[in-house]
């Protein structure tokens, strides 16, 4: 069965510092990979997705993610965090290609001044 | 504006009192889905629908019903709510392209408390 692991429940980063959020998945083949962000009281917004091709994917709001097949990872990065990035971030995979998303448990990002 | 809407946004009810949470999308999407979000568990799929009159169970369907009589609407029905259904619910929709993984768009969420 597919599974997604986000090992960090909370992360605190200083404003202006770099960010990396970890995501590991378990699936036999390369699934479709996604990162979503959920701001307080809001729904989920897609940051970026990986289907195939270049393993470094650019998304909105200055985020990027790198797919590493050998590590079954899809880590999210941002070079300089802004206070408005404080939110919960979810990694998700679809191993079927039929829209069935399996989500990780999320990482809550706190940004300190 | 392309969007997924849910109503109500907040709901407090009592055990056993039937309720319906509505979901509507204006993007002519074929695919629609319901998720529930619980602390420490992320989002889990309840039911999904590939098109009108085509629905199927997700990972946690017990205690829920859905229907898809129109393309734009996908209501979630709790026939006899119980406290363990207290949760944050999200509706999502996307188009379906052959061999293409389309992005799912999420509604704003419905926070349900069952007493």
mmCIF file with all atom_site columns, N, CA and C in Angstrom, chain A residues 32 34 36 38 41-46 49 51 88 90 94 97-106, chain B residues 9 31 35 37 40-43 45 50 58-59 88 90 94-96 99 101-104 106-108:
data_model
loop_
_atom_site.group_PDB
_atom_site.id
_atom_site.type_symbol
_atom_site.label_atom_id
_atom_site.label_alt_id
_atom_site.label_comp_id
_atom_site.label_asym_id
_atom_site.label_entity_id
_atom_site.label_seq_id
_atom_site.pdbx_PDB_ins_code
_atom_site.Cartn_x
_atom_site.Cartn_y
_atom_site.Cartn_z
_atom_site.occupancy
_atom_site.B_iso_or_equiv
_atom_site.pdbx_formal_charge
_atom_site.auth_seq_id
_atom_site.auth_comp_id
_atom_site.auth_asym_id
_atom_site.auth_atom_id
_atom_site.pdbx_PDB_model_num
ATOM 1   N N  . UNK A 1 32  ? 2.918   9.910  -8.823  1.00 0.00 ? 32  UNK A N  1
ATOM 2   C CA . UNK A 1 32  ? 2.798   11.349 -8.987  1.00 0.00 ? 32  UNK A CA 1
ATOM 3   C C  . UNK A 1 32  ? 2.948   11.974 -7.594  1.00 0.00 ? 32  UNK A C  1
ATOM 4   N N  . UNK A 1 34  ? 3.094   15.511 -4.995  1.00 0.00 ? 34  UNK A N  1
ATOM 5   C CA . UNK A 1 34  ? 2.532   16.838 -4.820  1.00 0.00 ? 34  UNK A CA 1
ATOM 6   C C  . UNK A 1 34  ? 2.954   17.417 -3.466  1.00 0.00 ? 34  UNK A C  1
ATOM 7   N N  . UNK A 1 36  ? 1.189   20.446 -1.043  1.00 0.00 ? 36  UNK A N  1
ATOM 8   C CA . UNK A 1 36  ? 0.115   21.397 -0.813  1.00 0.00 ? 36  UNK A CA 1
ATOM 9   C C  . UNK A 1 36  ? 0.426   22.204 0.449   1.00 0.00 ? 36  UNK A C  1
ATOM 10  N N  . UNK A 1 38  ? -1.511  24.629 3.484   1.00 0.00 ? 38  UNK A N  1
ATOM 11  C CA . UNK A 1 38  ? -2.781  24.983 4.109   1.00 0.00 ? 38  UNK A CA 1
ATOM 12  C C  . UNK A 1 38  ? -2.520  26.113 5.100   1.00 0.00 ? 38  UNK A C  1
ATOM 13  N N  . UNK A 1 41  ? -7.161  28.262 8.670   1.00 0.00 ? 41  UNK A N  1
ATOM 14  C CA . UNK A 1 41  ? -8.550  28.493 8.293   1.00 0.00 ? 41  UNK A CA 1
ATOM 15  C C  . UNK A 1 41  ? -8.828  28.412 6.816   1.00 0.00 ? 41  UNK A C  1
ATOM 16  N N  . UNK A 1 42  ? -7.853  27.955 6.052   1.00 0.00 ? 42  UNK A N  1
ATOM 17  C CA . UNK A 1 42  ? -8.015  27.913 4.597   1.00 0.00 ? 42  UNK A CA 1
ATOM 18  C C  . UNK A 1 42  ? -8.015  26.479 4.085   1.00 0.00 ? 42  UNK A C  1
ATOM 19  N N  . UNK A 1 43  ? -8.397  26.332 2.840   1.00 0.00 ? 43  UNK A N  1
ATOM 20  C CA . UNK A 1 43  ? -8.290  25.038 2.183   1.00 0.00 ? 43  UNK A CA 1
ATOM 21  C C  . UNK A 1 43  ? -6.862  24.800 1.724   1.00 0.00 ? 43  UNK A C  1
ATOM 22  N N  . UNK A 1 44  ? -6.682  23.768 0.948   1.00 0.00 ? 44  UNK A N  1
ATOM 23  C CA . UNK A 1 44  ? -5.350  23.401 0.483   1.00 0.00 ? 44  UNK A CA 1
ATOM 24  C C  . UNK A 1 44  ? -5.066  24.033 -0.865  1.00 0.00 ? 44  UNK A C  1
ATOM 25  N N  . UNK A 1 45  ? -3.852  24.527 -1.001  1.00 0.00 ? 45  UNK A N  1
ATOM 26  C CA . UNK A 1 45  ? -3.427  25.120 -2.262  1.00 0.00 ? 45  UNK A CA 1
ATOM 27  C C  . UNK A 1 45  ? -2.235  24.345 -2.786  1.00 0.00 ? 45  UNK A C  1
ATOM 28  N N  . UNK A 1 46  ? -2.247  24.025 -4.062  1.00 0.00 ? 46  UNK A N  1
ATOM 29  C CA . UNK A 1 46  ? -1.151  23.283 -4.656  1.00 0.00 ? 46  UNK A CA 1
ATOM 30  C C  . UNK A 1 46  ? 0.067   24.181 -4.810  1.00 0.00 ? 46  UNK A C  1
ATOM 31  N N  . UNK A 1 49  ? 4.035   20.095 -8.308  1.00 0.00 ? 49  UNK A N  1
ATOM 32  C CA . UNK A 1 49  ? 3.773   18.682 -8.562  1.00 0.00 ? 49  UNK A CA 1
ATOM 33  C C  . UNK A 1 49  ? 4.861   18.120 -9.458  1.00 0.00 ? 49  UNK A C  1
ATOM 34  N N  . UNK A 1 51  ? 5.429   14.879 -12.157 1.00 0.00 ? 51  UNK A N  1
ATOM 35  C CA . UNK A 1 51  ? 4.887   13.730 -12.871 1.00 0.00 ? 51  UNK A CA 1
ATOM 36  C C  . UNK A 1 51  ? 6.004   12.927 -13.511 1.00 0.00 ? 51  UNK A C  1
ATOM 37  N N  . UNK A 1 88  ? 0.703   25.011 7.314   1.00 0.00 ? 88  UNK A N  1
ATOM 38  C CA . UNK A 1 88  ? 0.931   23.570 7.369   1.00 0.00 ? 88  UNK A CA 1
ATOM 39  C C  . UNK A 1 88  ? 1.134   23.071 5.949   1.00 0.00 ? 88  UNK A C  1
ATOM 40  N N  . UNK A 1 90  ? 1.634   19.813 3.312   1.00 0.00 ? 90  UNK A N  1
ATOM 41  C CA . UNK A 1 90  ? 1.308   18.402 3.115   1.00 0.00 ? 90  UNK A CA 1
ATOM 42  C C  . UNK A 1 90  ? 1.947   17.887 1.835   1.00 0.00 ? 90  UNK A C  1
ATOM 43  N N  . UNK A 1 94  ? 0.126   10.055 -5.578  1.00 0.00 ? 94  UNK A N  1
ATOM 44  C CA . UNK A 1 94  ? -0.897  9.294  -6.298  1.00 0.00 ? 94  UNK A CA 1
ATOM 45  C C  . UNK A 1 94  ? -0.169  8.230  -7.091  1.00 0.00 ? 94  UNK A C  1
ATOM 46  N N  . UNK A 1 97  ? -2.580  7.023  -10.610 1.00 0.00 ? 97  UNK A N  1
ATOM 47  C CA . UNK A 1 97  ? -2.886  7.845  -11.776 1.00 0.00 ? 97  UNK A CA 1
ATOM 48  C C  . UNK A 1 97  ? -4.360  8.126  -11.913 1.00 0.00 ? 97  UNK A C  1
ATOM 49  N N  . UNK A 1 98  ? -5.140  7.735  -10.921 1.00 0.00 ? 98  UNK A N  1
ATOM 50  C CA . UNK A 1 98  ? -6.586  7.931  -10.983 1.00 0.00 ? 98  UNK A CA 1
ATOM 51  C C  . UNK A 1 98  ? -7.072  8.871  -9.891  1.00 0.00 ? 98  UNK A C  1
ATOM 52  N N  . UNK A 1 99  ? -6.280  9.887  -9.608  1.00 0.00 ? 99  UNK A N  1
ATOM 53  C CA . UNK A 1 99  ? -6.680  10.967 -8.721  1.00 0.00 ? 99  UNK A CA 1
ATOM 54  C C  . UNK A 1 99  ? -6.728  10.566 -7.248  1.00 0.00 ? 99  UNK A C  1
ATOM 55  N N  . UNK A 1 100 ? -6.314  9.351  -6.902  1.00 0.00 ? 100 UNK A N  1
ATOM 56  C CA . UNK A 1 100 ? -6.418  8.964  -5.502  1.00 0.00 ? 100 UNK A CA 1
ATOM 57  C C  . UNK A 1 100 ? -5.186  9.443  -4.756  1.00 0.00 ? 100 UNK A C  1
ATOM 58  N N  . UNK A 1 101 ? -5.327  10.527 -4.031  1.00 0.00 ? 101 UNK A N  1
ATOM 59  C CA . UNK A 1 101 ? -4.223  11.101 -3.293  1.00 0.00 ? 101 UNK A CA 1
ATOM 60  C C  . UNK A 1 101 ? -4.105  10.467 -1.918  1.00 0.00 ? 101 UNK A C  1
ATOM 61  N N  . UNK A 1 102 ? -2.862  10.149 -1.551  1.00 0.00 ? 102 UNK A N  1
ATOM 62  C CA . UNK A 1 102 ? -2.556  9.717  -0.189  1.00 0.00 ? 102 UNK A CA 1
ATOM 63  C C  . UNK A 1 102 ? -1.680  10.798 0.414   1.00 0.00 ? 102 UNK A C  1
ATOM 64  N N  . UNK A 1 103 ? -2.117  11.330 1.537   1.00 0.00 ? 103 UNK A N  1
ATOM 65  C CA . UNK A 1 103 ? -1.428  12.460 2.147   1.00 0.00 ? 103 UNK A CA 1
ATOM 66  C C  . UNK A 1 103 ? -0.534  12.027 3.294   1.00 0.00 ? 103 UNK A C  1
ATOM 67  N N  . UNK A 1 104 ? 0.534   12.784 3.489   1.00 0.00 ? 104 UNK A N  1
ATOM 68  C CA . UNK A 1 104 ? 1.300   12.674 4.720   1.00 0.00 ? 104 UNK A CA 1
ATOM 69  C C  . UNK A 1 104 ? 0.562   13.368 5.844   1.00 0.00 ? 104 UNK A C  1
ATOM 70  N N  . UNK A 1 105 ? 1.122   13.275 7.029   1.00 0.00 ? 105 UNK A N  1
ATOM 71  C CA . UNK A 1 105 ? 0.450   13.825 8.198   1.00 0.00 ? 105 UNK A CA 1
ATOM 72  C C  . UNK A 1 105 ? 0.678   15.326 8.369   1.00 0.00 ? 105 UNK A C  1
ATOM 73  N N  . UNK A 1 106 ? 1.525   15.899 7.524   1.00 0.00 ? 106 UNK A N  1
ATOM 74  C CA . UNK A 1 106 ? 1.715   17.339 7.538   1.00 0.00 ? 106 UNK A CA 1
ATOM 75  C C  . UNK A 1 106 ? 2.868   17.796 8.408   1.00 0.00 ? 106 UNK A C  1
ATOM 76  N N  . UNK B 2 9   ? -19.824 26.095 6.471   1.00 0.00 ? 9   UNK B N  1
ATOM 77  C CA . UNK B 2 9   ? -18.420 26.115 6.821   1.00 0.00 ? 9   UNK B CA 1
ATOM 78  C C  . UNK B 2 9   ? -18.203 25.590 8.235   1.00 0.00 ? 9   UNK B C  1
ATOM 79  N N  . UNK B 2 31  ? -14.135 14.770 -11.901 1.00 0.00 ? 31  UNK B N  1
ATOM 80  C CA . UNK B 2 31  ? -13.758 14.089 -10.674 1.00 0.00 ? 31  UNK B CA 1
ATOM 81  C C  . UNK B 2 31  ? -14.030 14.967 -9.463  1.00 0.00 ? 31  UNK B C  1
ATOM 82  N N  . UNK B 2 35  ? -12.606 14.443 1.606   1.00 0.00 ? 35  UNK B N  1
ATOM 83  C CA . UNK B 2 35  ? -11.562 14.054 2.538   1.00 0.00 ? 35  UNK B CA 1
ATOM 84  C C  . UNK B 2 35  ? -11.967 14.527 3.937   1.00 0.00 ? 35  UNK B C  1
ATOM 85  N N  . UNK B 2 37  ? -9.923  15.596 7.595   1.00 0.00 ? 37  UNK B N  1
ATOM 86  C CA . UNK B 2 37  ? -8.615  15.908 8.137   1.00 0.00 ? 37  UNK B CA 1
ATOM 87  C C  . UNK B 2 37  ? -8.671  15.861 9.647   1.00 0.00 ? 37  UNK B C  1
ATOM 88  N N  . UNK B 2 40  ? -2.741  14.882 13.291  1.00 0.00 ? 40  UNK B N  1
ATOM 89  C CA . UNK B 2 40  ? -1.804  13.766 13.299  1.00 0.00 ? 40  UNK B CA 1
ATOM 90  C C  . UNK B 2 40  ? -2.066  12.695 12.260  1.00 0.00 ? 40  UNK B C  1
ATOM 91  N N  . UNK B 2 41  ? -3.154  12.845 11.511  1.00 0.00 ? 41  UNK B N  1
ATOM 92  C CA . UNK B 2 41  ? -3.499  11.819 10.508  1.00 0.00 ? 41  UNK B CA 1
ATOM 93  C C  . UNK B 2 41  ? -3.482  12.364 9.088   1.00 0.00 ? 41  UNK B C  1
ATOM 94  N N  . UNK B 2 42  ? -3.332  13.642 8.923   1.00 0.00 ? 42  UNK B N  1
ATOM 95  C CA . UNK B 2 42  ? -3.376  14.212 7.584   1.00 0.00 ? 42  UNK B CA 1
ATOM 96  C C  . UNK B 2 42  ? -4.775  14.136 7.003   1.00 0.00 ? 42  UNK B C  1
ATOM 97  N N  . UNK B 2 43  ? -4.878  14.096 5.703   1.00 0.00 ? 43  UNK B N  1
ATOM 98  C CA . UNK B 2 43  ? -6.165  13.984 5.021   1.00 0.00 ? 43  UNK B CA 1
ATOM 99  C C  . UNK B 2 43  ? -6.370  12.557 4.548   1.00 0.00 ? 43  UNK B C  1
ATOM 100 N N  . UNK B 2 45  ? -9.140  10.033 2.372   1.00 0.00 ? 45  UNK B N  1
ATOM 101 C CA . UNK B 2 45  ? -10.234 10.110 1.409   1.00 0.00 ? 45  UNK B CA 1
ATOM 102 C C  . UNK B 2 45  ? -11.433 9.309  1.908   1.00 0.00 ? 45  UNK B C  1
ATOM 103 N N  . UNK B 2 50  ? -15.959 9.663  -10.140 1.00 0.00 ? 50  UNK B N  1
ATOM 104 C CA . UNK B 2 50  ? -15.274 9.906  -11.407 1.00 0.00 ? 50  UNK B CA 1
ATOM 105 C C  . UNK B 2 50  ? -16.164 10.668 -12.399 1.00 0.00 ? 50  UNK B C  1
ATOM 106 N N  . UNK B 2 58  ? -13.535 5.542  -0.634  1.00 0.00 ? 58  UNK B N  1
ATOM 107 C CA . UNK B 2 58  ? -12.140 5.846  -0.402  1.00 0.00 ? 58  UNK B CA 1
ATOM 108 C C  . UNK B 2 58  ? -11.608 4.993  0.737   1.00 0.00 ? 58  UNK B C  1
ATOM 109 N N  . UNK B 2 59  ? -10.782 5.580  1.562   1.00 0.00 ? 59  UNK B N  1
ATOM 110 C CA . UNK B 2 59  ? -10.140 4.819  2.634   1.00 0.00 ? 59  UNK B CA 1
ATOM 111 C C  . UNK B 2 59  ? -10.963 4.742  3.916   1.00 0.00 ? 59  UNK B C  1
ATOM 112 N N  . UNK B 2 88  ? -12.571 17.990 10.262  1.00 0.00 ? 88  UNK B N  1
ATOM 113 C CA . UNK B 2 88  ? -12.558 19.031 9.242   1.00 0.00 ? 88  UNK B CA 1
ATOM 114 C C  . UNK B 2 88  ? -12.669 18.332 7.889   1.00 0.00 ? 88  UNK B C  1
ATOM 115 N N  . UNK B 2 90  ? -13.004 18.308 3.673   1.00 0.00 ? 90  UNK B N  1
ATOM 116 C CA . UNK B 2 90  ? -12.670 19.024 2.453   1.00 0.00 ? 90  UNK B CA 1
ATOM 117 C C  . UNK B 2 90  ? -13.247 18.301 1.240   1.00 0.00 ? 90  UNK B C  1
ATOM 118 N N  . UNK B 2 94  ? -11.344 17.866 -9.810  1.00 0.00 ? 94  UNK B N  1
ATOM 119 C CA . UNK B 2 94  ? -10.343 18.002 -10.860 1.00 0.00 ? 94  UNK B CA 1
ATOM 120 C C  . UNK B 2 94  ? -10.928 17.470 -12.161 1.00 0.00 ? 94  UNK B C  1
ATOM 121 N N  . UNK B 2 95  ? -10.317 17.837 -13.261 1.00 0.00 ? 95  UNK B N  1
ATOM 122 C CA . UNK B 2 95  ? -10.705 17.237 -14.528 1.00 0.00 ? 95  UNK B CA 1
ATOM 123 C C  . UNK B 2 95  ? -9.955  15.923 -14.663 1.00 0.00 ? 95  UNK B C  1
ATOM 124 N N  . UNK B 2 96  ? -10.389 15.102 -15.566 1.00 0.00 ? 96  UNK B N  1
ATOM 125 C CA . UNK B 2 96  ? -9.739  13.820 -15.768 1.00 0.00 ? 96  UNK B CA 1
ATOM 126 C C  . UNK B 2 96  ? -9.274  13.743 -17.207 1.00 0.00 ? 96  UNK B C  1
ATOM 127 N N  . UNK B 2 99  ? -4.357  9.493  -19.109 1.00 0.00 ? 99  UNK B N  1
ATOM 128 C CA . UNK B 2 99  ? -2.916  9.440  -18.930 1.00 0.00 ? 99  UNK B CA 1
ATOM 129 C C  . UNK B 2 99  ? -2.333  10.678 -18.307 1.00 0.00 ? 99  UNK B C  1
ATOM 130 N N  . UNK B 2 101 ? -2.293  13.307 -15.027 1.00 0.00 ? 101 UNK B N  1
ATOM 131 C CA . UNK B 2 101 ? -2.684  13.541 -13.640 1.00 0.00 ? 101 UNK B CA 1
ATOM 132 C C  . UNK B 2 101 ? -3.015  15.017 -13.475 1.00 0.00 ? 101 UNK B C  1
ATOM 133 N N  . UNK B 2 102 ? -4.272  15.311 -13.256 1.00 0.00 ? 102 UNK B N  1
ATOM 134 C CA . UNK B 2 102 ? -4.705  16.683 -13.136 1.00 0.00 ? 102 UNK B CA 1
ATOM 135 C C  . UNK B 2 102 ? -4.659  17.143 -11.685 1.00 0.00 ? 102 UNK B C  1
ATOM 136 N N  . UNK B 2 103 ? -4.513  18.430 -11.510 1.00 0.00 ? 103 UNK B N  1
ATOM 137 C CA . UNK B 2 103 ? -4.456  19.003 -10.170 1.00 0.00 ? 103 UNK B CA 1
ATOM 138 C C  . UNK B 2 103 ? -5.823  18.995 -9.517  1.00 0.00 ? 103 UNK B C  1
ATOM 139 N N  . UNK B 2 104 ? -5.863  18.629 -8.261  1.00 0.00 ? 104 UNK B N  1
ATOM 140 C CA . UNK B 2 104 ? -7.108  18.697 -7.500  1.00 0.00 ? 104 UNK B CA 1
ATOM 141 C C  . UNK B 2 104 ? -7.221  20.066 -6.818  1.00 0.00 ? 104 UNK B C  1
ATOM 142 N N  . UNK B 2 106 ? -9.185  22.295 -3.984  1.00 0.00 ? 106 UNK B N  1
ATOM 143 C CA . UNK B 2 106 ? -9.867  22.031 -2.727  1.00 0.00 ? 106 UNK B CA 1
ATOM 144 C C  . UNK B 2 106 ? -10.787 23.174 -2.330  1.00 0.00 ? 106 UNK B C  1
ATOM 145 N N  . UNK B 2 107 ? -11.888 22.808 -1.694  1.00 0.00 ? 107 UNK B N  1
ATOM 146 C CA . UNK B 2 107 ? -12.767 23.792 -1.093  1.00 0.00 ? 107 UNK B CA 1
ATOM 147 C C  . UNK B 2 107 ? -12.176 24.309 0.202   1.00 0.00 ? 107 UNK B C  1
ATOM 148 N N  . UNK B 2 108 ? -12.868 25.259 0.856   1.00 0.00 ? 108 UNK B N  1
ATOM 149 C CA . UNK B 2 108 ? -12.340 25.906 2.058   1.00 0.00 ? 108 UNK B CA 1
ATOM 150 C C  . UNK B 2 108 ? -12.468 25.070 3.327   1.00 0.00 ? 108 UNK B C  1
#
